Coordinates of C-alpha atoms in Angstrom, one line a residue:
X1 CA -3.0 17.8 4.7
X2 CA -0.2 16.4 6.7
X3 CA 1.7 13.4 5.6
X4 CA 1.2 11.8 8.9
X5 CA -2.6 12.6 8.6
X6 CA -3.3 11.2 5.0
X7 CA -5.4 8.3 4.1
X8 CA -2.2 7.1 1.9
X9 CA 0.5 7.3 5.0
X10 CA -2.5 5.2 6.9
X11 CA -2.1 2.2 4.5
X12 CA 1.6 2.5 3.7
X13 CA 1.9 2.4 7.4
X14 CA -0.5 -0.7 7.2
X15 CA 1.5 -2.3 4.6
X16 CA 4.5 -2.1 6.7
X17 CA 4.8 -4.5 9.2
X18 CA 5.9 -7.8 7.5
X19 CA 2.5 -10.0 9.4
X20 CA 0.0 -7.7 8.0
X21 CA 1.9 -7.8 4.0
X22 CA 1.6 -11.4 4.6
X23 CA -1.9 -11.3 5.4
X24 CA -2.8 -9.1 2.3
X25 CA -0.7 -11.4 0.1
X26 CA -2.7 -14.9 1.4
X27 CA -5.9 -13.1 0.8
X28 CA -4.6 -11.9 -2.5
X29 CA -3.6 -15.3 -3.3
X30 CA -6.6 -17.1 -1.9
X31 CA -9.6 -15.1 -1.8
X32 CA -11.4 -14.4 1.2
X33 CA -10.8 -16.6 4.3
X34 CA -11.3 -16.8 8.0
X35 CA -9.4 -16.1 10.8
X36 CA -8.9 -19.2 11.1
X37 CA -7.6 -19.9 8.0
X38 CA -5.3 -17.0 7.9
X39 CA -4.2 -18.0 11.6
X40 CA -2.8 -21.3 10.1
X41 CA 0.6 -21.2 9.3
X42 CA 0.9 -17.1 10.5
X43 CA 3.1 -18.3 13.3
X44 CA 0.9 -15.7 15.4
X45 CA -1.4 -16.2 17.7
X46 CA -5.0 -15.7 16.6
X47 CA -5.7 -12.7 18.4
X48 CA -2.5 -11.3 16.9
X49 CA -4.3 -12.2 13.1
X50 CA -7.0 -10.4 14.1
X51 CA -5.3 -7.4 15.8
X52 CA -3.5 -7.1 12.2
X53 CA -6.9 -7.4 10.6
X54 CA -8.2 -4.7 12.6
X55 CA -5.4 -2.3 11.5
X56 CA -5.8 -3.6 7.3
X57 CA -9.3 -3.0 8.0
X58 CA -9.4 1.0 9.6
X59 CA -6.7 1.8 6.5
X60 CA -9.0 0.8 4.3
X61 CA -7.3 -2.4 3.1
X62 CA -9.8 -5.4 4.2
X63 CA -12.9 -6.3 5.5
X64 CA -14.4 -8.4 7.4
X65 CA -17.7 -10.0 7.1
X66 CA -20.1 -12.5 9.1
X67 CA -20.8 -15.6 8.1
X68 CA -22.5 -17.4 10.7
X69 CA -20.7 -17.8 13.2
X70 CA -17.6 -17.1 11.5
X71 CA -15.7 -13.4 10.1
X72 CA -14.9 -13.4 6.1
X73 CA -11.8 -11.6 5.5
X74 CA -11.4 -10.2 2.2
X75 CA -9.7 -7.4 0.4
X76 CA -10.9 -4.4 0.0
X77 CA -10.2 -2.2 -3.4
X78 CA -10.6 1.6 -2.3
X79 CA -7.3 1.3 0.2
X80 CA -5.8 0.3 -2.8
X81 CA -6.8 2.7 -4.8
X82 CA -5.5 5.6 -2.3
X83 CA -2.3 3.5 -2.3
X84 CA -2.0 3.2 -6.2
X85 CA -3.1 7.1 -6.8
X86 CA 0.1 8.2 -4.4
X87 CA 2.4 6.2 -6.1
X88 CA 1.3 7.5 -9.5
X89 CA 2.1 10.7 -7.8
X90 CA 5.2 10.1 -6.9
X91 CA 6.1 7.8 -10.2
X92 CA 4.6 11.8 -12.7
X93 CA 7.0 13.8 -9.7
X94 CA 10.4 11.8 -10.6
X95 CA 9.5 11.3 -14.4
X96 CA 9.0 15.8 -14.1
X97 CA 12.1 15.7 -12.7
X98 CA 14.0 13.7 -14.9
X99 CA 12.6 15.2 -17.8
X100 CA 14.2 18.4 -16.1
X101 CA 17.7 16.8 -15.5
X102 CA 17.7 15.6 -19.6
X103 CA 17.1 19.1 -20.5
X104 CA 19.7 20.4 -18.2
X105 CA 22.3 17.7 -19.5
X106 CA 21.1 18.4 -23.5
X107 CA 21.5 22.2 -23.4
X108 CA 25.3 22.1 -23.0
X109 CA 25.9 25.9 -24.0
X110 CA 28.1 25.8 -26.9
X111 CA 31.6 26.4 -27.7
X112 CA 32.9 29.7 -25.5
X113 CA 29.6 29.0 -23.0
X114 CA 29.9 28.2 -19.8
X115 CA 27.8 27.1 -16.9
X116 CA 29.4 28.8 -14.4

């Protein structure tokens, strides 16, 4: 699977613009709100709020939910989840590859050795 294909590229690149990381932190913070709620304060446009939502909500990040009249944003574990499994990935890759480099540095050949 391509990197540009992954479920964990789709919410890293969700995650990226700086309106939608604001919107997951408020809902983090508050719970689940309304548009109209999260539209106060964006300094965006409502339809800009929920243009965001709509991308948080195909990566897997947030749903949204009728209530009455009204859509219930809230978060939404299982992006985070794909989000939290790549980064363990990466975090096991750099801690294998740092164990490598101490074993490099710790098996200095010994007097008349050389590494070249």
């Amino acid at each position: 699977m391509s990197a540009q294909s992954s479920p964990a590229a789709e919410v890293f690149a969700a995650l990226g613009d700086p309106t939608r990381l604001a919107l997951v932190q408020r809902l983090s913070a508050g719970g689940p709100a309304s548009i109209t709620r999260l539209s106060d304060g964006a300094g965006v446009t409502r339809q800009a709020v929920t243009r965001h939502l709509e991308v948080l909500e195909a990566a897997g990040l947030v749903r949204g939910l009728r209530q009455g009249r009204e859509r219930v944003w809230q978060l939404e574990r299982d992006g985070f989840t794909v989000a939290q499994a790549f980064l363990e990935h990466v975090s096991r890759g750099w801690d294998e590859a740092l164990e490598r480099l101490r074993h490099f540095v710790e098996d200095e050949p010994g007097e008349g050795g050389s590494w070249a």
